[in-house]
Amino acid sequence: MLHSTVSVLFVCLGNICRFPTAEGMFGDKAKRQGFNVHLDSAGTAGFQNGVAPDKRSQQLAQRRNYALSSLKCRRVSVEDFGKLDYIIAMGKSNVRELKRKSPEEHQHKVKKYCLCLHG
């Protein structure tokens, strides 16, 4: 049974390796669990607009059966804040930049991604 659609934007600096990979992996796992999600990834800097994710990221993802080849790098837009439910940012500097760009009524959507490692 599919749940209601939730939209998530993954944001890092250049949108070339880390968060296109997160988008692909999260989407696959959510689909397998029966969640209906709309996913996207973007960069605060967007150095590589329109380019596919880094080949090394694509190769690592492919080994785990995640396809990233259809994804294209892009820069965060002001429109993203109004149309997405969650905006997950990698690192404090990206959180700061997103909150600076975001209209005040959407700043609560910006969350810092935290990778917690347990030994």
Short mmCIF file of C-alpha atoms in Angstrom, two decimals:
data_model
loop_
_atom_site.label_atom_id
_atom_site.label_comp_id
_atom_site.label_asym_id
_atom_site.label_seq_id
_atom_site.Cartn_x
_atom_site.Cartn_y
_atom_site.Cartn_z
CA MET A 1 0.00 0.00 0.00
CA LEU A 2 1.46 3.38 -0.99
CA HIS A 3 1.43 6.22 1.50
CA SER A 4 0.83 9.87 0.58
CA THR A 5 3.61 11.50 -1.41
CA VAL A 6 6.42 13.22 0.48
CA SER A 7 8.92 15.38 -1.38
CA VAL A 8 12.56 15.59 -0.33
CA LEU A 9 15.43 17.65 -1.73
CA PHE A 10 18.97 16.53 -0.89
CA VAL A 11 21.46 19.42 -1.00
CA CYS A 12 25.26 19.49 -0.96
CA LEU A 13 27.72 22.02 -2.37
CA GLY A 14 28.12 20.94 -6.00
CA ASN A 15 25.44 18.24 -6.45
CA ILE A 16 27.93 16.06 -8.30
CA CYS A 17 28.58 13.07 -5.99
CA ARG A 18 27.18 12.77 -2.47
CA PHE A 19 23.57 13.76 -2.77
CA PRO A 20 22.75 12.45 -6.23
CA THR A 21 23.85 9.15 -4.67
CA ALA A 22 21.63 9.77 -1.63
CA GLU A 23 18.72 10.58 -3.95
CA GLY A 24 19.15 7.30 -5.84
CA MET A 25 19.59 5.13 -2.75
CA PHE A 26 16.83 6.76 -0.70
CA GLY A 27 14.40 6.51 -3.61
CA ASP A 28 15.08 2.82 -4.11
CA LYS A 29 14.72 2.02 -0.40
CA ALA A 30 11.55 4.10 -0.03
CA LYS A 31 9.96 2.41 -3.04
CA ARG A 32 10.77 -1.05 -1.66
CA GLN A 33 9.09 -0.07 1.62
CA GLY A 34 5.95 1.11 -0.20
CA PHE A 35 6.49 4.85 0.26
CA ASN A 36 5.51 7.23 -2.50
CA VAL A 37 8.25 9.87 -2.59
CA HIS A 38 9.29 12.63 -4.93
CA LEU A 39 13.06 13.07 -4.67
CA ASP A 40 15.50 15.55 -6.07
CA SER A 41 19.01 16.74 -5.34
CA ALA A 42 20.70 20.08 -5.91
CA GLY A 43 23.76 22.06 -4.94
CA THR A 44 24.11 25.41 -3.23
CA ALA A 45 26.87 26.27 -5.71
CA GLY A 46 25.75 24.18 -8.68
CA PHE A 47 29.11 24.22 -10.46
CA GLN A 48 28.07 21.46 -12.87
CA ASN A 49 24.51 22.37 -13.97
CA GLY A 50 23.06 19.79 -16.36
CA VAL A 51 25.91 17.29 -15.91
CA ALA A 52 25.38 13.67 -14.81
CA PRO A 53 26.74 12.70 -11.37
CA ASP A 54 30.44 11.89 -11.06
CA LYS A 55 31.38 8.63 -12.83
CA ARG A 56 32.90 7.19 -9.63
CA SER A 57 29.64 7.80 -7.74
CA GLN A 58 27.72 6.18 -10.58
CA GLN A 59 30.02 3.15 -10.55
CA LEU A 60 29.71 2.67 -6.78
CA ALA A 61 25.94 3.07 -6.93
CA GLN A 62 25.68 0.65 -9.85
CA ARG A 63 27.54 -2.03 -7.83
CA ARG A 64 24.71 -1.74 -5.31
CA ASN A 65 22.02 -1.74 -8.04
CA TYR A 66 21.17 1.98 -7.81
CA ALA A 67 20.96 3.87 -11.09
CA LEU A 68 22.14 7.49 -11.14
CA SER A 69 22.71 7.95 -14.87
CA SER A 70 19.36 9.70 -15.44
CA LEU A 71 20.07 12.33 -12.76
CA LYS A 72 21.41 15.77 -13.69
CA CYS A 73 23.21 18.18 -11.38
CA ARG A 74 21.54 21.49 -10.70
CA ARG A 75 21.57 24.48 -8.38
CA VAL A 76 18.95 25.05 -5.67
CA SER A 77 16.24 27.45 -6.81
CA VAL A 78 13.96 29.72 -4.77
CA GLU A 79 10.99 27.71 -6.10
CA ASP A 80 12.34 24.56 -4.38
CA PHE A 81 11.50 25.96 -0.95
CA GLY A 82 7.80 26.28 -1.72
CA LYS A 83 7.25 22.98 -3.51
CA LEU A 84 9.19 20.50 -1.34
CA ASP A 85 8.38 19.10 2.11
CA TYR A 86 11.94 18.52 3.36
CA ILE A 87 15.27 20.02 2.35
CA ILE A 88 18.14 17.93 3.70
CA ALA A 89 21.53 19.68 3.60
CA MET A 90 25.04 18.27 3.94
CA GLY A 91 27.07 20.39 6.34
CA LYS A 92 26.62 23.60 8.32
CA SER A 93 27.70 25.91 5.49
CA ASN A 94 25.03 24.52 3.15
CA VAL A 95 22.38 24.84 5.88
CA ARG A 96 23.40 28.49 6.38
CA GLU A 97 23.28 29.17 2.64
CA LEU A 98 19.86 27.53 2.28
CA LYS A 99 18.40 29.47 5.19
CA ARG A 100 19.82 32.67 3.71
CA LYS A 101 18.11 31.96 0.36
CA SER A 102 14.87 30.58 1.79
CA PRO A 103 11.77 32.65 2.36
CA GLU A 104 11.18 32.81 6.12
CA GLU A 105 7.99 30.73 5.96
CA HIS A 106 9.94 27.77 4.52
CA GLN A 107 13.09 27.83 6.68
CA HIS A 108 11.68 25.12 8.96
CA LYS A 109 12.01 22.67 6.05
CA VAL A 110 15.82 22.95 6.01
CA LYS A 111 17.43 20.16 8.05
CA LYS A 112 21.08 19.23 8.47
CA TYR A 113 22.02 15.75 7.32
CA CYS A 114 23.78 13.91 10.10
CA LEU A 115 25.70 10.72 9.44
CA CYS A 116 26.06 8.96 12.76
CA LEU A 117 28.58 6.16 12.90
CA HIS A 118 28.41 3.58 15.64
CA GLY A 119 31.46 1.50 16.49
#
